[in-house]
Coordinates of C-alpha atoms in Angstrom, one line a residue:
Chain A
X1 CA -75.3 218.9 23.7
X2 CA -77.2 220.2 21.0
X3 CA -80.1 218.6 19.5
X4 CA -81.2 221.4 17.1
X5 CA -78.8 224.2 15.5
X6 CA -80.5 227.1 14.0
X7 CA -77.8 229.7 11.8
X8 CA -79.0 232.8 10.7
X9 CA -77.2 232.7 7.3
X10 CA -78.6 236.0 6.0
X11 CA -80.5 238.7 8.1
X12 CA -81.0 241.7 5.4
X13 CA -84.1 243.1 3.6
X14 CA -84.3 243.2 0.0
X15 CA -80.6 244.7 -0.7
X16 CA -77.3 243.6 0.9
X17 CA -75.2 245.5 3.8
X18 CA -71.7 245.2 4.7
X19 CA -72.8 242.8 7.5
X20 CA -75.9 241.6 6.1
X21 CA -76.5 238.9 3.4
X22 CA -79.8 238.4 2.2
X23 CA -82.4 235.9 3.6
X24 CA -81.3 232.3 4.6
X25 CA -81.5 230.4 7.7
X26 CA -80.3 226.3 8.4
X27 CA -81.6 224.3 11.1
X28 CA -79.5 221.1 11.7
X29 CA -81.9 219.0 13.5
X30 CA -81.3 215.8 15.5
X31 CA -80.0 213.2 12.9
X32 CA -78.3 215.4 11.2
X33 CA -80.6 216.5 8.3
X34 CA -80.6 220.3 7.6
X35 CA -83.6 222.3 6.7
X36 CA -83.1 225.4 4.9
X37 CA -85.7 228.1 5.0
X38 CA -84.9 230.5 2.1
X39 CA -81.9 231.0 -0.1
X40 CA -81.0 234.7 -0.9
X41 CA -77.9 235.5 -3.3
X42 CA -74.8 234.3 -1.3
X43 CA -76.5 231.4 0.7
X44 CA -74.0 229.2 -0.2
X45 CA -70.8 231.3 1.3
X46 CA -72.8 231.6 4.4
X47 CA -72.9 228.2 4.7
X48 CA -69.1 227.6 4.1
X49 CA -68.6 230.3 6.3
X50 CA -70.8 229.3 9.0
X51 CA -70.1 225.7 8.9
X52 CA -73.1 224.1 7.8
X53 CA -72.9 220.7 6.1
X54 CA -74.4 221.6 2.6
X55 CA -74.9 218.2 1.7
X56 CA -77.0 217.5 4.4
X57 CA -79.5 219.7 3.2
X58 CA -82.4 217.5 2.9
X59 CA -85.3 220.2 2.5
X60 CA -85.6 223.8 1.1
X61 CA -88.7 226.0 2.2
X62 CA -89.0 229.2 0.3
X63 CA -91.4 231.5 1.9
X64 CA -91.8 233.8 -1.3
X65 CA -90.6 234.3 -5.0
X66 CA -88.9 237.7 -4.7
X67 CA -85.2 237.7 -5.6
X68 CA -83.8 238.5 -2.0
X69 CA -85.2 235.1 -0.8
X70 CA -84.4 232.8 -3.6
X71 CA -81.3 234.2 -6.1
X72 CA -79.0 232.1 -4.1
X73 CA -80.8 228.6 -5.0
X74 CA -79.4 228.5 -8.6
X75 CA -75.7 228.4 -7.4
X76 CA -76.3 226.3 -4.4
X77 CA -78.2 223.4 -6.8
X78 CA -75.2 223.9 -9.1
X79 CA -72.5 223.5 -6.3
X80 CA -74.4 220.2 -4.9
X81 CA -74.2 219.0 -8.2
X82 CA -70.5 219.8 -8.8
X83 CA -69.8 218.1 -5.9
X84 CA -71.7 215.0 -7.0
X85 CA -74.2 215.1 -4.2
X86 CA -76.4 211.7 -4.9
X87 CA -79.1 212.3 -2.0
X88 CA -82.3 213.7 -2.9
X89 CA -83.2 217.2 -2.4
X90 CA -86.9 218.6 -1.9
X91 CA -88.1 222.1 -2.6
X92 CA -91.0 223.4 -0.8
X93 CA -92.5 226.7 -2.1
X94 CA -95.2 229.3 -2.8
X95 CA -97.3 228.2 -6.0
X96 CA -95.0 228.9 -9.0
X97 CA -91.8 227.7 -7.7
X98 CA -91.7 224.6 -9.6
X99 CA -92.3 226.9 -12.7
X100 CA -89.5 229.2 -12.0
X101 CA -86.9 226.8 -11.6
X102 CA -88.0 224.3 -14.3
X103 CA -88.0 227.7 -16.6
X104 CA -84.4 228.5 -15.2
X105 CA -82.8 225.2 -15.3
X106 CA -84.8 223.8 -18.6
X107 CA -84.2 220.3 -19.3
X108 CA -81.3 220.0 -16.7
X109 CA -83.7 219.7 -14.0
X110 CA -85.1 216.6 -15.2
X111 CA -81.7 214.4 -15.3
X112 CA -79.0 216.9 -15.8
X113 CA -78.1 216.8 -12.1
X114 CA -76.2 214.3 -10.1
X115 CA -78.9 213.9 -7.6
X116 CA -82.9 213.9 -7.8
X117 CA -84.5 217.3 -7.2
X118 CA -88.3 217.1 -6.1
X119 CA -90.2 220.6 -5.9
X120 CA -93.5 221.1 -4.7
X121 CA -95.6 223.8 -4.7
X122 CA -97.3 224.4 -1.3
X123 CA -100.3 226.1 0.0
X124 CA -100.8 227.2 3.7
X125 CA -101.3 224.1 5.7
X126 CA -99.8 221.0 6.4
X127 CA -96.7 220.8 3.9
X128 CA -94.7 217.3 4.9
X129 CA -93.7 215.2 7.6
X130 CA -90.8 213.1 8.1
X131 CA -89.7 211.0 11.3
X132 CA -89.9 212.9 14.3
X133 CA -91.6 216.2 12.9
X134 CA -94.0 218.0 10.2
X135 CA -94.0 221.2 8.8
X136 CA -96.9 223.4 8.5
X137 CA -97.3 226.6 6.5
X138 CA -99.2 229.8 7.1
X139 CA -99.7 232.7 5.0
X140 CA -98.7 236.5 5.7
X141 CA -100.3 239.5 4.2
X142 CA -97.4 240.4 1.5
X143 CA -97.3 241.4 -1.8
X144 CA -97.2 238.3 -3.4
X145 CA -98.0 234.8 -2.0
X146 CA -95.8 234.2 1.4
X147 CA -95.6 231.3 3.5
X148 CA -94.0 230.9 7.4
X149 CA -93.0 227.9 8.2
X150 CA -93.4 226.0 11.4
X151 CA -91.4 223.1 12.6
X152 CA -93.3 220.9 14.9
X153 CA -91.8 217.9 16.7
X154 CA -94.0 214.9 17.4
X155 CA -94.7 214.2 21.0
X156 CA -91.8 211.9 22.3
X157 CA -92.7 209.0 24.6
X158 CA -92.5 209.7 28.4
X159 CA -89.6 208.4 30.7
X160 CA -89.1 204.8 31.4
X161 CA -90.2 204.1 35.1
X162 CA -87.7 201.4 36.2
X163 CA -89.4 201.4 39.4
X164 CA -92.8 200.3 37.7
X165 CA -91.3 197.9 35.1
X166 CA -89.9 196.0 38.2
X167 CA -93.2 196.3 40.1
X168 CA -95.1 194.6 37.0
X169 CA -92.6 191.9 36.8
X170 CA -91.2 192.6 33.3
X171 CA -87.9 191.3 32.7
X172 CA -84.9 193.6 32.0
X173 CA -83.2 193.6 28.5
X174 CA -85.3 193.2 25.5
X175 CA -88.6 193.6 27.0
X176 CA -87.5 197.1 28.2
X177 CA -86.4 198.5 25.0
X178 CA -89.6 197.3 23.7
X179 CA -91.5 199.5 25.7
X180 CA -89.1 202.5 25.6
X181 CA -90.1 202.5 21.9
X182 CA -94.0 202.2 22.4
X183 CA -94.4 198.9 22.5
X184 CA -96.4 196.2 24.3
X185 CA -94.9 193.3 26.1
X186 CA -95.6 190.5 28.5
X187 CA -94.7 190.3 32.0
X188 CA -93.1 186.9 33.7
X189 CA -96.6 186.1 34.6
X190 CA -97.9 186.5 31.1
X191 CA -99.8 189.7 31.8
X192 CA -100.2 192.2 28.9
X193 CA -98.1 195.5 29.6
X194 CA -99.0 198.4 28.0
X195 CA -96.3 201.1 27.4
X196 CA -98.2 203.7 29.2
X197 CA -98.3 201.6 32.0
X198 CA -94.3 202.0 32.5
X199 CA -93.8 205.4 30.6
X200 CA -94.4 208.5 32.0
X201 CA -96.7 211.0 30.4
X202 CA -95.8 211.7 27.1
X203 CA -93.1 214.7 26.6
X204 CA -93.8 217.4 23.9
X205 CA -91.1 218.4 21.2
X206 CA -89.3 221.8 20.1
X207 CA -91.4 224.1 18.2
X208 CA -89.4 226.5 15.8
X209 CA -91.5 229.0 13.9
X210 CA -89.8 230.7 10.9
X211 CA -91.9 233.7 10.0
X212 CA -91.4 235.2 6.6
X213 CA -92.0 238.7 4.8
X214 CA -95.4 240.3 5.5
X215 CA -97.9 241.2 8.2
X216 CA -99.1 238.5 10.5
X217 CA -102.4 238.8 11.0
X218 CA -103.0 238.1 14.9
X219 CA -106.3 236.1 14.7
X220 CA -104.2 233.6 12.6
X221 CA -100.8 233.7 13.5
X222 CA -100.8 233.8 17.1
X223 CA -102.4 230.3 17.2
X224 CA -100.0 229.0 14.5
X225 CA -96.9 230.4 16.5
X226 CA -98.2 229.5 19.9
X227 CA -95.9 228.3 22.2
X228 CA -92.8 228.2 19.8
X229 CA -90.0 227.4 21.6
X230 CA -87.8 229.5 18.8
X231 CA -90.1 232.7 16.8
X232 CA -88.2 234.3 13.9
X233 CA -90.2 237.1 12.6
X234 CA -89.6 240.1 10.4
X235 CA -89.0 243.7 11.2
X236 CA -88.4 245.8 8.2
X237 CA -89.8 249.1 10.0
X238 CA -89.6 250.6 13.0
X239 CA -92.6 252.6 14.7
X240 CA -91.7 255.9 12.8
X241 CA -92.6 254.1 9.7
X242 CA -95.9 252.3 10.4
X243 CA -97.8 253.9 7.7
X244 CA -95.1 252.5 5.3
X245 CA -95.0 249.0 6.9
X246 CA -98.9 248.8 6.2
X247 CA -98.4 250.1 2.4
X248 CA -95.4 248.0 1.8
X249 CA -97.3 244.7 3.6
X250 CA -94.4 244.4 6.1
X251 CA -94.1 244.5 10.1
X252 CA -92.6 246.6 12.7
X253 CA -90.4 245.0 15.0
X254 CA -93.2 246.1 17.6
X255 CA -96.0 244.3 15.8
X256 CA -94.0 240.9 15.6
X257 CA -93.3 241.5 19.2
X258 CA -97.1 241.7 19.9
X259 CA -97.3 238.6 18.0
X260 CA -94.6 236.8 20.4
X261 CA -96.3 237.9 23.6
X262 CA -99.6 236.8 22.6
X263 CA -98.5 233.5 20.9
X264 CA -96.4 232.8 24.5
X265 CA -93.3 232.1 22.5
X266 CA -90.1 231.6 24.3
X267 CA -87.9 233.7 22.6
X268 CA -88.4 236.3 19.5
X269 CA -85.5 236.6 16.9
X270 CA -86.0 239.3 14.5
X271 CA -84.6 239.6 10.8
X272 CA -85.0 241.0 7.4
X273 CA -83.6 244.1 8.6
X274 CA -83.5 247.2 6.5
X275 CA -80.1 249.2 5.3
X276 CA -82.0 252.2 6.7
X277 CA -79.5 254.2 9.2
X278 CA -80.2 254.7 13.0
X279 CA -83.3 252.4 12.9
X280 CA -82.0 249.2 14.2
X281 CA -81.3 250.6 17.9
X282 CA -85.2 251.4 18.0
X283 CA -86.2 248.2 16.1
X284 CA -84.6 246.0 19.4
X285 CA -85.9 248.7 22.0
X286 CA -89.4 249.0 20.3
X287 CA -90.0 245.0 20.2
X288 CA -88.5 244.7 23.9
X289 CA -91.1 247.4 25.3
X290 CA -94.0 244.7 24.0
X291 CA -91.8 241.4 24.5
X292 CA -88.3 241.3 26.6
X293 CA -87.1 238.5 25.5
X294 CA -86.6 239.8 21.6
X295 CA -83.3 240.3 19.9
X296 CA -82.3 241.4 16.5
X297 CA -80.7 238.3 14.6
X298 CA -77.5 239.1 12.8
X299 CA -75.3 236.9 10.4
X300 CA -73.8 233.9 11.9
X301 CA -76.0 234.0 14.9
X302 CA -76.3 230.6 16.2
X303 CA -79.0 229.2 18.3
X304 CA -78.3 225.9 20.4
X305 CA -81.2 224.0 21.6
X306 CA -81.0 221.1 24.1
X307 CA -83.4 218.1 24.6
X308 CA -82.6 218.3 28.0
X309 CA -83.4 221.6 28.9
X310 CA -86.9 221.2 27.2
X311 CA -87.8 218.3 29.3
X312 CA -86.7 220.4 32.4
X313 CA -88.6 223.0 31.3
Chain B
X1 CA -53.2 259.4 -9.3
X2 CA -55.1 256.1 -10.6
X3 CA -56.3 256.7 -14.2
X4 CA -57.7 253.0 -14.2
X5 CA -58.2 250.8 -11.3
X6 CA -59.2 246.9 -11.3
X7 CA -60.5 245.3 -8.8
X8 CA -61.1 241.2 -8.4
X9 CA -64.1 240.6 -6.9
X10 CA -64.0 236.8 -7.4
X11 CA -61.6 234.2 -8.4
X12 CA -62.6 231.0 -7.5
X13 CA -63.6 228.5 -10.2
X14 CA -66.8 226.5 -10.2
X15 CA -67.6 226.7 -6.6
X16 CA -66.5 229.3 -3.9
X17 CA -64.3 229.0 -1.7
X18 CA -63.5 229.8 2.1
X19 CA -61.7 233.0 0.5
X20 CA -62.4 233.4 -3.2
X21 CA -66.0 234.1 -4.3
X22 CA -67.1 233.1 -7.8
X23 CA -65.9 235.2 -11.1
X24 CA -66.0 239.1 -11.5
X25 CA -64.0 241.8 -11.9
X26 CA -64.7 245.6 -12.1
X27 CA -62.6 247.9 -13.8
X28 CA -63.2 252.0 -12.9
X29 CA -61.7 253.9 -16.0
X30 CA -60.7 257.6 -16.0
X31 CA -64.1 259.2 -16.5
X32 CA -65.5 257.2 -13.6
X33 CA -67.4 254.6 -15.5
X34 CA -67.2 251.2 -14.2
X35 CA -67.0 247.8 -16.7
X36 CA -67.9 244.8 -14.7
X37 CA -66.4 241.7 -16.3
X38 CA -68.5 238.7 -15.3
X39 CA -70.7 238.5 -12.7
X40 CA -70.7 235.3 -10.4
X41 CA -73.1 234.8 -7.2
X42 CA -72.3 237.2 -4.6
X43 CA -70.6 239.9 -7.1
X44 CA -73.1 242.7 -5.6
X45 CA -71.6 241.7 -2.0
X46 CA -68.1 242.2 -3.1
X47 CA -68.7 245.4 -5.1
X48 CA -70.1 246.9 -1.5
X49 CA -66.8 245.1 0.4
X50 CA -64.3 246.9 -2.1
X51 CA -66.3 249.8 -2.9
X52 CA -66.9 249.8 -6.0
X53 CA -69.7 252.4 -7.2
X54 CA -72.4 249.9 -8.4
X55 CA -74.6 252.5 -9.9
X56 CA -71.4 253.9 -12.0
X57 CA -71.5 250.2 -13.8
X58 CA -72.3 250.9 -17.5
X59 CA -71.7 247.6 -19.2
X60 CA -71.5 244.4 -18.1
X61 CA -69.6 242.0 -20.3
X62 CA -70.7 238.0 -19.5
X63 CA -68.0 235.8 -20.7
X64 CA -70.0 233.0 -21.1
X65 CA -73.4 231.4 -19.4
X66 CA -72.0 228.9 -17.1
X67 CA -73.5 229.4 -13.5
X68 CA -70.1 230.7 -11.7
X69 CA -69.9 233.5 -14.1
X70 CA -73.2 234.8 -14.1
X71 CA -75.7 233.8 -11.5
X72 CA -74.9 237.2 -9.7
X73 CA -76.5 239.4 -12.4
X74 CA -80.0 238.5 -11.3
X75 CA -79.3 240.5 -7.8
X76 CA -77.5 242.9 -9.0
X77 CA -79.9 244.2 -11.5
X78 CA -82.5 244.0 -8.9
X79 CA -80.4 246.0 -6.5
X80 CA -79.7 248.6 -8.9
X81 CA -83.8 248.8 -9.6
X82 CA -84.1 249.1 -5.8
X83 CA -81.7 251.9 -5.6
X84 CA -83.5 253.4 -8.1
X85 CA -81.0 253.6 -10.5
X86 CA -81.9 255.8 -13.8
X87 CA -78.9 255.3 -16.2
X88 CA -78.9 253.0 -18.7
X89 CA -77.1 249.8 -18.4
X90 CA -75.8 247.5 -21.4
X91 CA -75.1 243.8 -21.0
X92 CA -72.7 242.1 -23.5
X93 CA -72.7 238.3 -23.7
X94 CA -72.2 235.5 -25.9
X95 CA -75.2 234.3 -28.1
X96 CA -78.1 233.1 -25.6
X97 CA -77.4 236.0 -23.4
X98 CA -80.6 237.9 -24.5
X99 CA -82.5 235.0 -24.4
X100 CA -81.7 233.8 -20.6
X101 CA -82.0 237.4 -19.1
X102 CA -85.5 237.9 -20.8
X103 CA -86.7 234.3 -19.7
X104 CA -85.8 235.1 -16.3
X105 CA -87.2 238.5 -15.9
X106 CA -90.2 238.0 -18.3
X107 CA -91.6 241.2 -19.3
X108 CA -90.3 243.2 -16.1
X109 CA -87.0 243.2 -18.4
X110 CA -88.9 245.5 -20.7
X111 CA -90.2 248.1 -18.5
X112 CA -90.1 246.8 -14.6
X113 CA -87.0 248.2 -14.0
X114 CA -86.5 252.0 -13.1
X115 CA -83.6 252.2 -15.9
X116 CA -83.0 251.0 -19.1
X117 CA -81.5 247.7 -19.9
X118 CA -79.9 247.0 -23.4
X119 CA -78.6 243.3 -23.9
X120 CA -76.3 242.5 -26.7
X121 CA -75.7 239.2 -27.8
X122 CA -72.1 239.5 -28.9
X123 CA -69.7 237.3 -31.2
X124 CA -66.0 237.7 -31.4
X125 CA -64.4 240.5 -32.6
X126 CA -65.5 244.3 -32.2
X127 CA -67.9 244.7 -29.3
X128 CA -68.2 248.5 -28.9
X129 CA -66.7 251.7 -28.3
X130 CA -66.9 254.7 -26.4
X131 CA -64.9 257.9 -25.9
X132 CA -61.5 256.9 -25.4
X133 CA -61.7 252.9 -25.9
X134 CA -63.0 250.2 -27.7
X135 CA -64.0 246.6 -26.6
X136 CA -62.8 243.5 -28.6
X137 CA -63.8 240.0 -28.1
X138 CA -62.2 236.5 -28.7
X139 CA -63.3 233.4 -28.5
X140 CA -61.4 230.5 -26.3
X141 CA -61.7 226.9 -26.5
X142 CA -64.1 226.0 -23.8
X143 CA -67.3 223.6 -23.3
X144 CA -69.6 226.7 -24.3
X145 CA -69.0 229.7 -26.4
X146 CA -66.7 231.9 -24.5
X147 CA -65.5 235.5 -24.8
X148 CA -62.6 236.8 -23.7
X149 CA -62.6 240.7 -23.9
X150 CA -59.6 243.3 -24.8
X151 CA -60.4 247.0 -23.4
X152 CA -58.4 249.0 -25.7
X153 CA -57.6 252.7 -25.5
X154 CA -57.5 254.8 -28.5
X155 CA -54.5 256.7 -29.2
X156 CA -54.1 260.0 -27.6
X157 CA -52.5 263.1 -29.1
X158 CA -48.9 263.9 -28.7
X159 CA -47.4 266.2 -26.6
X160 CA -47.9 270.0 -27.2
X161 CA -44.3 271.1 -28.4
X162 CA -44.4 275.1 -27.2
X163 CA -41.2 276.0 -28.9
X164 CA -42.6 275.1 -31.9
X165 CA -45.9 276.7 -31.9
X166 CA -43.9 280.1 -30.9
X167 CA -41.6 279.5 -34.0
X168 CA -44.4 279.0 -36.3
X169 CA -45.9 282.0 -34.7
X170 CA -49.5 280.8 -33.2
X171 CA -51.1 283.0 -30.9
X172 CA -51.0 281.6 -27.3
X173 CA -54.8 281.2 -26.0
X174 CA -57.7 279.9 -27.8
X175 CA -55.4 278.5 -30.9
X176 CA -53.3 276.5 -28.8
X177 CA -56.1 275.0 -27.1
X178 CA -57.6 273.9 -30.5
X179 CA -54.2 272.5 -31.5
X180 CA -54.6 270.4 -28.2
X181 CA -57.7 269.1 -29.4
X182 CA -56.4 268.4 -32.3
X183 CA -57.7 270.8 -34.6
X184 CA -56.1 273.3 -37.3
X185 CA -55.7 276.8 -37.0
X186 CA -54.1 279.9 -39.0
X187 CA -50.8 281.3 -37.7
X188 CA -50.4 285.1 -37.6
X189 CA -49.4 285.2 -41.1
X190 CA -52.7 283.4 -41.9
X191 CA -50.7 280.2 -42.8
X192 CA -52.5 276.8 -41.8
X193 CA -51.1 275.0 -39.0
X194 CA -51.7 271.7 -38.9
X195 CA -51.6 269.6 -35.2
X196 CA -48.9 267.5 -36.7
X197 CA -46.9 270.1 -36.9
X198 CA -47.2 271.1 -33.3
X199 CA -47.6 268.0 -31.5
X200 CA -45.3 265.5 -30.9
X201 CA -45.6 261.3 -31.9
X202 CA -49.2 260.0 -30.7
X203 CA -49.1 258.1 -27.2
X204 CA -50.6 254.9 -27.2
X205 CA -53.1 254.1 -24.3
X206 CA -53.5 251.2 -22.0
X207 CA -54.5 247.7 -23.1
X208 CA -56.6 245.4 -20.7
X209 CA -57.1 241.7 -21.7
X210 CA -59.4 239.7 -19.7
X211 CA -59.4 236.2 -20.4
X212 CA -62.1 234.0 -19.5
X213 CA -62.2 230.0 -19.2
X214 CA -60.9 228.0 -21.9
X215 CA -57.8 227.2 -23.5
X216 CA -56.1 230.2 -25.6
X217 CA -54.9 229.0 -29.0
X218 CA -51.5 230.5 -29.5
X219 CA -52.3 231.9 -33.0
X220 CA -55.3 233.7 -32.2
X221 CA -54.6 234.8 -28.8
X222 CA -51.2 235.8 -28.8
X223 CA -52.0 238.7 -31.5
X224 CA -55.3 239.6 -29.4
X225 CA -53.4 239.9 -26.0
X226 CA -50.3 241.1 -27.9
X227 CA -48.6 244.2 -25.4
X228 CA -51.2 244.2 -22.9
X229 CA -50.3 246.4 -19.9
X230 CA -52.6 244.0 -17.6
X231 CA -53.6 240.5 -18.7
X232 CA -55.8 238.3 -17.0
X233 CA -55.6 234.8 -17.9
X234 CA -57.3 231.6 -16.2
X235 CA -55.7 228.8 -14.2
X236 CA -57.9 226.2 -13.3
X237 CA -55.0 223.3 -13.2
X238 CA -51.3 223.0 -12.7
X239 CA -48.9 220.8 -14.4
X240 CA -50.1 217.8 -13.1
X241 CA -53.2 217.8 -14.3
X242 CA -52.6 219.0 -18.0
X243 CA -54.7 216.1 -19.4
X244 CA -57.5 217.0 -17.2
X245 CA -57.2 220.5 -18.4
X246 CA -57.2 219.4 -21.9
X247 CA -60.3 217.0 -21.2
X248 CA -62.1 220.1 -19.4
X249 CA -61.2 222.8 -21.8
X250 CA -59.5 224.6 -19.2
X251 CA -55.7 225.8 -18.8
X252 CA -52.9 225.4 -16.7
X253 CA -51.0 228.6 -15.4
X254 CA -48.0 227.3 -17.1
X255 CA -50.1 227.6 -20.7
X256 CA -51.3 230.8 -19.5
X257 CA -48.0 232.3 -18.7
X258 CA -46.6 231.1 -22.2
X259 CA -49.6 233.1 -23.8
X260 CA -48.2 236.2 -21.8
X261 CA -44.8 235.8 -22.6
X262 CA -45.3 235.5 -26.3
X263 CA -47.8 238.2 -26.3
X264 CA -45.2 240.4 -24.3
X265 CA -48.0 241.2 -21.6
X266 CA -46.4 243.7 -19.0
X267 CA -48.2 241.9 -16.1
X268 CA -50.0 238.1 -15.7
X269 CA -52.8 237.9 -13.3
X270 CA -54.1 234.4 -12.9
X271 CA -57.4 233.9 -11.5
X272 CA -60.1 230.9 -11.8
X273 CA -58.2 229.0 -9.1
X274 CA -59.8 225.8 -8.1
X275 CA -60.4 224.4 -4.6
X276 CA -58.1 221.7 -5.1
X277 CA -55.7 221.6 -2.2
X278 CA -52.0 222.2 -2.5
X279 CA -52.1 223.5 -6.1
X280 CA -51.9 227.2 -5.5
X281 CA -48.4 227.3 -4.7
X282 CA -47.8 225.2 -7.8
X283 CA -49.8 227.2 -9.8
X284 CA -47.9 230.3 -9.1
X285 CA -44.4 228.9 -9.3
X286 CA -45.0 227.0 -12.8
X287 CA -46.3 230.1 -14.3
X288 CA -43.5 232.1 -13.3
X289 CA -41.0 229.7 -14.8
X290 CA -42.6 231.1 -18.1
X291 CA -43.1 234.2 -17.3
X292 CA -41.7 235.8 -14.1
X293 CA -44.2 238.7 -14.2
X294 CA -46.8 236.5 -13.0
X295 CA -49.2 236.5 -10.0
X296 CA -52.1 234.4 -8.5
X297 CA -54.9 237.0 -8.1
X298 CA -57.4 237.1 -5.1
X299 CA -60.2 238.6 -3.8
X300 CA -60.1 242.3 -3.5
X301 CA -56.7 242.4 -5.1
X302 CA -56.3 245.8 -6.9
X303 CA -54.4 246.9 -9.7
X304 CA -54.0 250.8 -10.6
X305 CA -52.9 252.1 -13.7
X306 CA -51.2 255.7 -13.9
X307 CA -51.4 257.3 -17.2
X308 CA -47.9 259.2 -16.4
X309 CA -46.3 255.6 -16.1
X310 CA -47.7 254.3 -19.5
X311 CA -46.3 257.9 -21.0
X312 CA -42.9 257.5 -19.3
X313 CA -42.7 254.1 -20.1

C-alpha cells in the first residue's frame, strides 16, 4: 500500500525535449491531498497523462519565477476553474509570486475563479504546516531568488503495546483507542495512564526534499536535506561543464550526489536535465561515483513510499 | 511535392484532453516560412513532436485572448530566445494583444530577447501581406473580440506559351525569362511584346481559411470563406446542444458544415473539440450530412497541398 506517491511530471531544463517536459513534480500524500512542486508549461497535460487527480492539488510550491518552472500555472488554474473546482488552493512561491499572478489575472484573481486562491510570498525557513507534516524552504545560489522545499512529516506515536495495556489493567475498547490517539486514560484501579506508558518510542515520518535550480551550499543544504528518504536535486551539467555550472549558477550531477552522500539521503533523483547531447550517461555515472543510489529521473517516473517500510527501517 | 503543409497542433476546446492539446495550427508555406495560428499551452511541445521548424515561424496570428488559445506563447517566445533566434517575429492579434504581452514580459519585450518582436493589434479586414500572399481577418460572434484569418495567395502569371513566343519572334533566353516574370520585351522586329500576349490566363493561388471560436454569420462569413481550398472551423457542440452553442457563442459541427457548403469550400476540417463524451461521432456525422467533405481534425493531422493539383483543378 502506497503512503506517498511522487510523480515526476517534467524533468527538462529551460527548454522542452522530445521526451522531457518542463519542471513539475506531484506528491500525493496519505490523506489523498496532492502537493505540486513547480508548474512548467504543460504540467496540466502531464497530470492527466500520469493520472494525478488535479482537483486534489491543495498547495502549489513554486521554486522560482523562471518561465520553465511556472508557465503552466496559468492554464492549470484556468482548467480547475472550468472544471468548477470549489476547494481552496494555496500557492507558495518566492517574493514576487503574488504580484506576478495578480498582474497576469488582474481582477479575475479576486473573485473570477470558482474557488478561492491564496498566494503567499515565501522566504526561506518555515513555510506552512498541516495535519501530519510541515514544509520548510531553503534558498540555493541561483540567478534569481530560488527555494528548495522539504516535506517533513511530524513524528508519529509509537506502537501500542497490548501486553502493557493489559498489565496496567486498562480496559479494552474506547480507552485503548484514546491511548492510541495520544490521550491519557484511567485504569480499572483509577490510576492515570499516560500514553508513553503504553506506546513504544515515537516513530519518525518521511522526509522528502525537492531541490530546485542552483548550487546547493554544503554548510546550509546538507543539514536541510539530512536523512531525506527521497532527495530530488538538479543536474543541469556534467563534470566537463563545471565552470559553466558555476557561471550559470547550476549544479553538476556530481555536486548534487556529494550533497546526497553527506546528507545521508536514502535515494537521490536527479532532474532538470539539459538537452545537450551525450551528456545524460555521464550525468548518471558521475553521480553514482559519489552516491551509488542516484538515478536520473524521467517524465512519468513514480516513487511509491510505504509507511510499513519506514517503520521496519 | 508539397507546396503548403498544414499541421494541427492542438484541437481541444477549453481544457486539454488525453489526445488533444489546446488550440494551435502551423502552416508552412512555399518559401519555408511558418505561420502559426493560435498558440495554446503546449504548442512548443507539439511543434517539436510534429517536426515543425519553430525558428521558421515568422508570424503568429492569435484569434482571441482566451487562455486556451494563447497560454503557449510565453514559453514559445522564451524558447526561441534561449535558442538564440535572431530573425524578427511578428505577432498579430485582436485589440489588447500588445498590452497583454507587454504586461507579461515587461521591459524584457523591448530588448531582452535575442530577436525583435513586433506586436500588432489587429481588427477585421486586411491584416498584412508578404511576397505571394495576404492575410485578411474576419470577426466571429464570440464572448470576446475574435478573429478568423484567411491566407490568400496572390494570383500567379499564366503559363508561358512557347508557340506564341516563336510566332511573335521573341528571342529565346533572357527575353523569355523577362516575360515569365511579367515584364514587357521587344521582339526581333522591335515591336513591344506585353506579357499577356504570350502568357496564358492568370492562375489563382491557394486560399486557406482558419476559423476560430464563435458563430460564423452567414452573410459575412460565406463571402470571406468563398472557394477556400482548406476551411478550418470550430465544432464545439453537436445538434443536441444547439441552444448551448447559441448561449456560449460557439458553433455546432452542422452550422460550420453549412458555411462550408455555401462557401463552396473544397474541404472542411473541424476543430476545437469538446471533451464531452460520445459526441465526437455525432459531430462528424452531422457535419457530413451538410457537407460530405468534412472531417474532425486530430492532433498531428497534416494537410499537404500541391501547386500542381491546384493548376490541374
